[in-house]
Amino acid sequence: MRHGAPTRRTVLAAALAATTTSALAAGCTRHGTTDDGRAPQGTPTPSGTHATGSVLAVKIDNVAAARPQTGLDSADVVYAEQVEGGLSRLMAVYATQLPEVIGPVRSARESDLELLRQFDRPTLAFSGAQKKLLPLIGRAPLRAESPEQASGAYYRGSGRPAPHNLYLRPAKVMDGVPGKAALTTGFRYGPAPAGGTVTAARTVRYPAARFTFTWSAGRNRWLVSMDGTPDRTTAGKRLAAATVVVQYVEVTTSRYHDVLGNPTPYTETVGSGKADVLRDGQSFETTWSRPAATDGTTFTGADGRPVNLADGPVWVVFAKA
């Protein structure tokens, strides 16, 4: 499998030495302005100003202590990736509606920058990042909104210990709902193709986490469970998706690690590979393609025709190829 992600091995020591320290657990970060050789090219949009016309992407905590989450059911697309220790983390993308509150919010990863290049100047809400990653975030063509840049947009909820209690008020960083046109994922929506396999449930496993999607004909949705437990929002609403994409990708080891020394996986979302598209109680074998970081992702069936997704929320789970 060939992927178009640039090398992640080049590090300019001087640039990294100039980076200020990030308080990861407290949810604060300071963005540097130097480039360590991996950053996407482009001028970042200044933080502290409200955004219009582009998506809001929020990094969501997904360990057991962070559940149930808030506002996740309003996302148009939810991406699930593997992080340190074999755990999972989510990135929720909002275009057609903005809930009042989203969270718990957690830290960003290097993979997020490549994934977000498909959108035009997205707003990224996150609680912090590994300090060597900060130059990349500072150079990326996005609006970075951590608690340091937009302190009035975040608050600590009661009833949970930090760092699993940081929440975002989207109205504090967005002027309004971006709109469907901002959702430049490359996904096609429409009727289901022929040739699907009837599927009652599908499980995707990480070393220390798992997702299960169970088809509900009554709701016409895939009901989401995490680590064997039905997942609900804080309002009691069961999380569900109209389409689930299990996308097989290369997962390598980046040069970053967490405070315990666990290496951070890098999920390569540029390139091509196999994917299973689940919709309408069926599974469809497809090939995914994203030639460049600025492109969306397309899914093609064995007959060479595009595979449509069902209207409604989409969950994309990145699985190791």
GROMACS .gro file of C-alpha atoms in nm:
model
  321
    1MET     CA    1   0.000   0.000   0.000
    2ARG     CA    2   0.145   0.340  -0.096
    3HIS     CA    3   0.068   0.646   0.108
    4GLY     CA    4   0.134   1.010   0.031
    5ALA     CA    5   0.213   1.135   0.383
    6PRO     CA    6   0.546   1.324   0.401
    7THR     CA    7   0.828   1.195   0.618
    8ARG     CA    8   0.796   1.240   0.993
    9ARG     CA    9   1.160   1.171   1.073
   10THR     CA   10   1.309   1.515   1.001
   11VAL     CA   11   1.341   1.727   1.314
   12LEU     CA   12   1.508   2.066   1.343
   13ALA     CA   13   1.640   2.070   1.696
   14ALA     CA   14   1.655   2.448   1.713
   15ALA     CA   15   1.289   2.481   1.630
   16LEU     CA   16   1.189   2.229   1.892
   17ALA     CA   17   1.406   2.389   2.155
   18ALA     CA   18   1.221   2.715   2.098
   19THR     CA   19   0.887   2.553   2.170
   20THR     CA   20   0.731   2.641   2.501
   21THR     CA   21   0.613   2.381   2.750
   22SER     CA   22   0.260   2.245   2.726
   23ALA     CA   23   0.051   2.166   3.034
   24LEU     CA   24  -0.121   1.861   2.892
   25ALA     CA   25  -0.328   1.754   3.189
   26ALA     CA   26  -0.447   2.108   3.255
   27GLY     CA   27  -0.557   2.138   2.896
   28CYS     CA   28  -0.332   2.435   2.805
   29THR     CA   29  -0.091   2.479   2.518
   30ARG     CA   30   0.110   2.754   2.355
   31HIS     CA   31   0.163   2.742   1.981
   32GLY     CA   32   0.505   2.812   1.841
   33THR     CA   33   0.561   2.979   1.506
   34THR     CA   34   0.857   2.777   1.384
   35ASP     CA   35   0.839   2.481   1.149
   36ASP     CA   36   1.003   2.152   1.241
   37GLY     CA   37   0.988   2.019   0.885
   38ARG     CA   38   0.660   1.828   0.905
   39ALA     CA   39   0.407   2.109   0.917
   40PRO     CA   40   0.158   2.156   0.633
   41GLN     CA   41   0.233   2.466   0.433
   42GLY     CA   42  -0.004   2.759   0.462
   43THR     CA   43  -0.083   3.055   0.679
   44PRO     CA   44  -0.277   2.967   0.993
   45THR     CA   45  -0.595   3.156   1.066
   46PRO     CA   46  -0.550   3.370   1.380
   47SER     CA   47  -0.713   3.227   1.689
   48GLY     CA   48  -0.936   3.433   1.912
   49THR     CA   49  -1.165   3.531   1.624
   50HIS     CA   50  -1.489   3.358   1.538
   51ALA     CA   51  -1.506   3.133   1.234
   52THR     CA   52  -1.772   3.108   0.968
   53GLY     CA   53  -1.805   2.877   0.670
   54SER     CA   54  -1.573   2.598   0.781
   55VAL     CA   55  -1.616   2.299   1.006
   56LEU     CA   56  -1.555   2.273   1.377
   57ALA     CA   57  -1.344   1.970   1.472
   58VAL     CA   58  -1.325   1.873   1.839
   59LYS     CA   59  -1.094   1.616   1.996
   60ILE     CA   60  -1.309   1.404   2.227
   61ASP     CA   61  -1.192   1.197   2.522
   62ASN     CA   62  -1.299   0.834   2.489
   63VAL     CA   63  -1.172   0.641   2.790
   64ALA     CA   64  -1.427   0.495   3.030
   65ALA     CA   65  -1.384   0.785   3.276
   66ALA     CA   66  -1.488   1.030   3.003
   67ARG     CA   67  -1.819   0.866   2.920
   68PRO     CA   68  -2.095   0.950   2.866
   69GLN     CA   69  -1.989   1.229   2.632
   70THR     CA   70  -2.179   1.547   2.553
   71GLY     CA   71  -2.275   1.673   2.207
   72LEU     CA   72  -2.129   1.378   2.019
   73ASP     CA   73  -2.469   1.290   1.872
   74SER     CA   74  -2.474   1.624   1.683
   75ALA     CA   75  -2.156   1.554   1.486
   76ASP     CA   76  -2.179   1.498   1.112
   77VAL     CA   77  -1.869   1.279   1.111
   78VAL     CA   78  -1.691   1.104   1.398
   79TYR     CA   79  -1.340   0.973   1.337
   80ALA     CA   80  -1.198   0.710   1.573
   81GLU     CA   81  -0.824   0.652   1.593
   82GLN     CA   82  -0.583   0.454   1.807
   83VAL     CA   83  -0.368   0.649   2.052
   84GLU     CA   84  -0.110   0.565   2.317
   85GLY     CA   85  -0.147   0.244   2.512
   86GLY     CA   86  -0.382   0.097   2.249
   87LEU     CA   87  -0.667   0.323   2.361
   88SER     CA   88  -0.896   0.520   2.133
   89ARG     CA   89  -0.975   0.886   2.082
   90LEU     CA   90  -1.239   1.059   1.873
   91MET     CA   91  -1.245   1.364   1.651
   92ALA     CA   92  -1.598   1.493   1.599
   93VAL     CA   93  -1.664   1.717   1.300
   94TYR     CA   94  -1.957   1.961   1.305
   95ALA     CA   95  -2.100   2.134   0.998
   96THR     CA   96  -2.481   2.117   0.993
   97GLN     CA   97  -2.551   2.176   1.362
   98LEU     CA   98  -2.369   2.296   1.672
   99PRO     CA   99  -2.475   2.166   2.014
  100GLU     CA  100  -2.464   2.393   2.316
  101VAL     CA  101  -2.180   2.196   2.478
  102ILE     CA  102  -1.922   1.943   2.352
  103GLY     CA  103  -1.686   1.728   2.553
  104PRO     CA  104  -1.490   1.612   2.733
  105VAL     CA  105  -1.222   1.778   2.518
  106ARG     CA  106  -0.874   1.625   2.504
  107SER     CA  107  -0.540   1.670   2.332
  108ALA     CA  108  -0.448   1.672   1.964
  109ARG     CA  109  -0.228   1.426   1.774
  110GLU     CA  110  -0.006   1.456   1.466
  111SER     CA  111  -0.248   1.246   1.259
  112ASP     CA  112  -0.517   1.510   1.312
  113LEU     CA  113  -0.331   1.767   1.105
  114GLU     CA  114  -0.321   1.546   0.796
  115LEU     CA  115  -0.684   1.444   0.840
  116LEU     CA  116  -0.799   1.806   0.873
  117ARG     CA  117  -0.631   1.919   0.550
  118GLN     CA  118  -0.942   1.803   0.362
  119PHE     CA  119  -1.129   2.104   0.507
  120ASP     CA  120  -1.080   2.473   0.431
  121ARG     CA  121  -0.943   2.645   0.741
  122PRO     CA  122  -1.120   2.427   0.999
  123THR     CA  123  -1.142   2.526   1.363
  124LEU     CA  124  -0.970   2.268   1.585
  125ALA     CA  125  -1.078   2.262   1.949
  126PHE     CA  126  -0.840   2.064   2.172
  127SER     CA  127  -0.700   2.073   2.522
  128GLY     CA  128  -0.328   2.055   2.453
  129ALA     CA  129  -0.057   1.866   2.267
  130GLN     CA  130   0.285   1.712   2.312
  131LYS     CA  131   0.525   2.008   2.314
  132LYS     CA  132   0.722   1.892   2.009
  133LEU     CA  133   0.399   1.885   1.810
  134LEU     CA  134   0.318   2.249   1.878
  135PRO     CA  135   0.521   2.395   1.588
  136LEU     CA  136   0.318   2.182   1.346
  137ILE     CA  137  -0.012   2.298   1.490
  138GLY     CA  138   0.109   2.656   1.479
  139ARG     CA  139   0.191   2.625   1.107
  140ALA     CA  140  -0.108   2.420   0.997
  141PRO     CA  141  -0.380   2.592   0.790
  142LEU     CA  142  -0.642   2.585   1.063
  143ARG     CA  143  -0.774   2.786   1.359
  144ALA     CA  144  -0.635   2.633   1.675
  145GLU     CA  145  -0.862   2.698   1.972
  146SER     CA  146  -0.724   2.555   2.294
  147PRO     CA  147  -0.824   2.686   2.638
  148GLU     CA  148  -0.527   2.923   2.621
  149GLN     CA  149  -0.649   3.088   2.300
  150ALA     CA  150  -1.019   3.088   2.395
  151SER     CA  151  -1.041   3.056   2.772
  152GLY     CA  152  -1.400   3.183   2.780
  153ALA     CA  153  -1.512   2.898   2.554
  154TYR     CA  154  -1.411   2.622   2.797
  155TYR     CA  155  -1.514   2.520   3.145
  156ARG     CA  156  -1.447   2.239   3.389
  157GLY     CA  157  -1.753   2.028   3.466
  158SER     CA  158  -1.828   1.891   3.810
  159GLY     CA  159  -1.852   1.525   3.902
  160ARG     CA  160  -1.545   1.409   3.713
  161PRO     CA  161  -1.174   1.447   3.783
  162ALA     CA  162  -0.944   1.633   3.546
  163PRO     CA  163  -0.853   1.580   3.269
  164HIS     CA  164  -1.186   1.416   3.185
  165ASN     CA  165  -1.403   1.720   3.264
  166LEU     CA  166  -1.311   1.991   3.013
  167TYR     CA  167  -1.603   2.111   2.797
  168LEU     CA  168  -1.638   2.348   2.502
  169ARG     CA  169  -1.915   2.597   2.427
  170PRO     CA  170  -1.904   2.604   2.045
  171ALA     CA  171  -2.087   2.937   2.020
  172LYS     CA  172  -1.784   3.099   2.182
  173VAL     CA  173  -1.557   3.006   1.890
  174MET     CA  174  -1.804   2.986   1.598
  175ASP     CA  175  -2.027   3.263   1.463
  176GLY     CA  176  -2.285   3.018   1.339
  177VAL     CA  177  -2.348   2.680   1.181
  178PRO     CA  178  -2.095   2.632   0.898
  179GLY     CA  179  -2.338   2.449   0.668
  180LYS     CA  180  -2.325   2.128   0.469
  181ALA     CA  181  -2.104   2.280   0.197
  182ALA     CA  182  -1.819   2.296   0.450
  183LEU     CA  183  -1.823   1.917   0.486
  184THR     CA  184  -1.563   1.852   0.214
  185THR     CA  185  -1.496   1.490   0.307
  186GLY     CA  186  -1.533   1.353  -0.046
  187PHE     CA  187  -1.818   1.128   0.075
  188ARG     CA  188  -2.105   1.060  -0.164
  189TYR     CA  189  -2.456   1.012  -0.029
  190GLY     CA  190  -2.744   0.835  -0.197
  191PRO     CA  191  -2.910   0.496  -0.253
  192ALA     CA  192  -2.727   0.181  -0.146
  193PRO     CA  193  -2.548  -0.015  -0.419
  194ALA     CA  194  -2.626  -0.376  -0.497
  195GLY     CA  195  -2.421  -0.665  -0.366
  196GLY     CA  196  -2.411  -0.599   0.008
  197THR     CA  197  -2.376  -0.868   0.274
  198VAL     CA  198  -2.640  -0.874   0.546
  199THR     CA  199  -2.465  -0.775   0.870
  200ALA     CA  200  -2.616  -0.767   1.219
  201ALA     CA  201  -2.312  -0.624   1.401
  202ARG     CA  202  -1.951  -0.533   1.348
  203THR     CA  203  -1.671  -0.498   1.602
  204VAL     CA  204  -1.339  -0.321   1.554
  205ARG     CA  205  -1.069  -0.390   1.813
  206TYR     CA  206  -0.770  -0.188   1.925
  207PRO     CA  207  -0.520  -0.332   2.174
  208ALA     CA  208  -0.703  -0.171   2.468
  209ALA     CA  209  -1.036  -0.058   2.320
  210ARG     CA  210  -1.313  -0.179   2.096
  211PHE     CA  211  -1.609  -0.043   1.902
  212THR     CA  212  -1.922  -0.244   1.822
  213PHE     CA  213  -2.193  -0.126   1.583
  214THR     CA  214  -2.524  -0.315   1.596
  215TRP     CA  215  -2.789  -0.266   1.331
  216SER     CA  216  -3.129  -0.144   1.449
  217ALA     CA  217  -3.395  -0.178   1.180
  218GLY     CA  218  -3.638   0.018   1.397
  219ARG     CA  219  -3.411   0.321   1.409
  220ASN     CA  220  -3.248   0.256   1.072
  221ARG     CA  221  -2.916   0.319   1.245
  222TRP     CA  222  -2.607   0.140   1.373
  223LEU     CA  223  -2.611   0.160   1.753
  224VAL     CA  224  -2.271   0.238   1.901
  225SER     CA  225  -2.111   0.045   2.188
  226MET     CA  226  -1.766   0.107   2.329
  227ASP     CA  227  -1.567  -0.152   2.517
  228GLY     CA  228  -1.877  -0.371   2.536
  229THR     CA  229  -2.107  -0.105   2.682
  230PRO     CA  230  -2.390   0.073   2.494
  231ASP     CA  231  -2.277   0.432   2.447
  232ARG     CA  232  -2.511   0.715   2.538
  233THR     CA  233  -2.479   1.089   2.568
  234THR     CA  234  -2.512   1.271   2.899
  235ALA     CA  235  -2.873   1.339   2.795
  236GLY     CA  236  -2.935   0.964   2.778
  237LYS     CA  237  -2.952   0.945   2.398
  238ARG     CA  238  -2.802   0.631   2.244
  239LEU     CA  239  -2.526   0.714   1.999
  240ALA     CA  240  -2.600   0.588   1.650
  241ALA     CA  241  -2.470   0.621   1.295
  242ALA     CA  242  -2.640   0.600   0.958
  243THR     CA  243  -2.312   0.478   0.805
  244VAL     CA  244  -2.009   0.314   0.959
  245VAL     CA  245  -1.683   0.299   0.765
  246VAL     CA  246  -1.414   0.059   0.879
  247GLN     CA  247  -1.113   0.202   0.698
  248TYR     CA  248  -0.794  -0.005   0.692
  249VAL     CA  249  -0.487   0.216   0.710
  250GLU     CA  250  -0.119   0.206   0.790
  251VAL     CA  251  -0.056   0.281   1.157
  252THR     CA  252   0.307   0.360   1.229
  253THR     CA  253   0.496   0.494   1.530
  254SER     CA  254   0.548   0.869   1.535
  255ARG     CA  255   0.836   1.041   1.711
  256TYR     CA  256   0.601   1.165   1.984
  257HIS     CA  257   0.499   0.999   2.311
  258ASP     CA  258   0.282   1.065   2.613
  259VAL     CA  259   0.396   1.162   2.963
  260LEU     CA  260   0.442   0.794   3.050
  261GLY     CA  261   0.668   0.735   2.753
  262ASN     CA  262   0.415   0.541   2.545
  263PRO     CA  263   0.475   0.607   2.173
  264THR     CA  264   0.205   0.789   1.981
  265PRO     CA  265   0.070   0.598   1.680
  266TYR     CA  266   0.051   0.783   1.348
  267THR     CA  267  -0.258   0.700   1.141
  268GLU     CA  268  -0.195   0.753   0.770
  269THR     CA  269  -0.513   0.874   0.600
  270VAL     CA  270  -0.357   0.970   0.266
  271GLY     CA  271  -0.318   0.690   0.016
  272SER     CA  272  -0.547   0.398  -0.061
  273GLY     CA  273  -0.657   0.067   0.081
  274LYS     CA  274  -0.954  -0.148   0.174
  275ALA     CA  275  -1.261  -0.036   0.362
  276ASP     CA  276  -1.595  -0.182   0.463
  277VAL     CA  277  -1.893   0.049   0.435
  278LEU     CA  278  -2.184  -0.047   0.662
  279ARG     CA  279  -2.527   0.094   0.585
  280ASP     CA  280  -2.889  -0.026   0.583
  281GLY     CA  281  -2.797  -0.342   0.773
  282GLN     CA  282  -2.546  -0.448   0.509
  283SER     CA  283  -2.171  -0.439   0.460
  284PHE     CA  284  -2.005  -0.342   0.132
  285GLU     CA  285  -1.643  -0.418   0.046
  286THR     CA  286  -1.478  -0.113  -0.105
  287THR     CA  287  -1.148   0.050  -0.186
  288TRP     CA  288  -1.079   0.389  -0.030
  289SER     CA  289  -0.869   0.655  -0.197
  290ARG     CA  290  -0.734   0.990  -0.084
  291PRO     CA  291  -0.455   1.091  -0.325
  292ALA     CA  292  -0.347   1.405  -0.135
  293ALA     CA  293  -0.406   1.556   0.205
  294THR     CA  294  -0.617   1.833   0.054
  295ASP     CA  295  -0.848   1.575  -0.106
  296GLY     CA  296  -1.148   1.405   0.049
  297THR     CA  297  -1.181   1.027   0.068
  298THR     CA  298  -1.376   0.828  -0.188
  299PHE     CA  299  -1.504   0.470  -0.170
  300THR     CA  300  -1.529   0.248  -0.476
  301GLY     CA  301  -1.695  -0.091  -0.511
  302ALA     CA  302  -1.560  -0.397  -0.691
  303ASP     CA  303  -1.751  -0.288  -1.001
  304GLY     CA  304  -1.557   0.037  -1.013
  305ARG     CA  305  -1.855   0.249  -0.915
  306PRO     CA  306  -1.865   0.491  -0.621
  307VAL     CA  307  -2.029   0.355  -0.307
  308ASN     CA  308  -2.282   0.594  -0.156
  309LEU     CA  309  -2.315   0.652   0.216
  310ALA     CA  310  -2.654   0.680   0.383
  311ASP     CA  311  -2.784   1.023   0.481
  312GLY     CA  312  -2.708   1.094   0.844
  313PRO     CA  313  -2.415   1.071   1.086
  314VAL     CA  314  -2.104   0.887   0.968
  315TRP     CA  315  -1.857   0.709   1.195
  316VAL     CA  316  -1.517   0.631   1.045
  317VAL     CA  317  -1.307   0.385   1.245
  318PHE     CA  318  -0.943   0.364   1.139
  319ALA     CA  319  -0.827   0.003   1.169
  320LYS     CA  320  -0.476  -0.122   1.118
  321ALA     CA  321  -0.426  -0.272   0.772
   0.00000   0.00000   0.00000
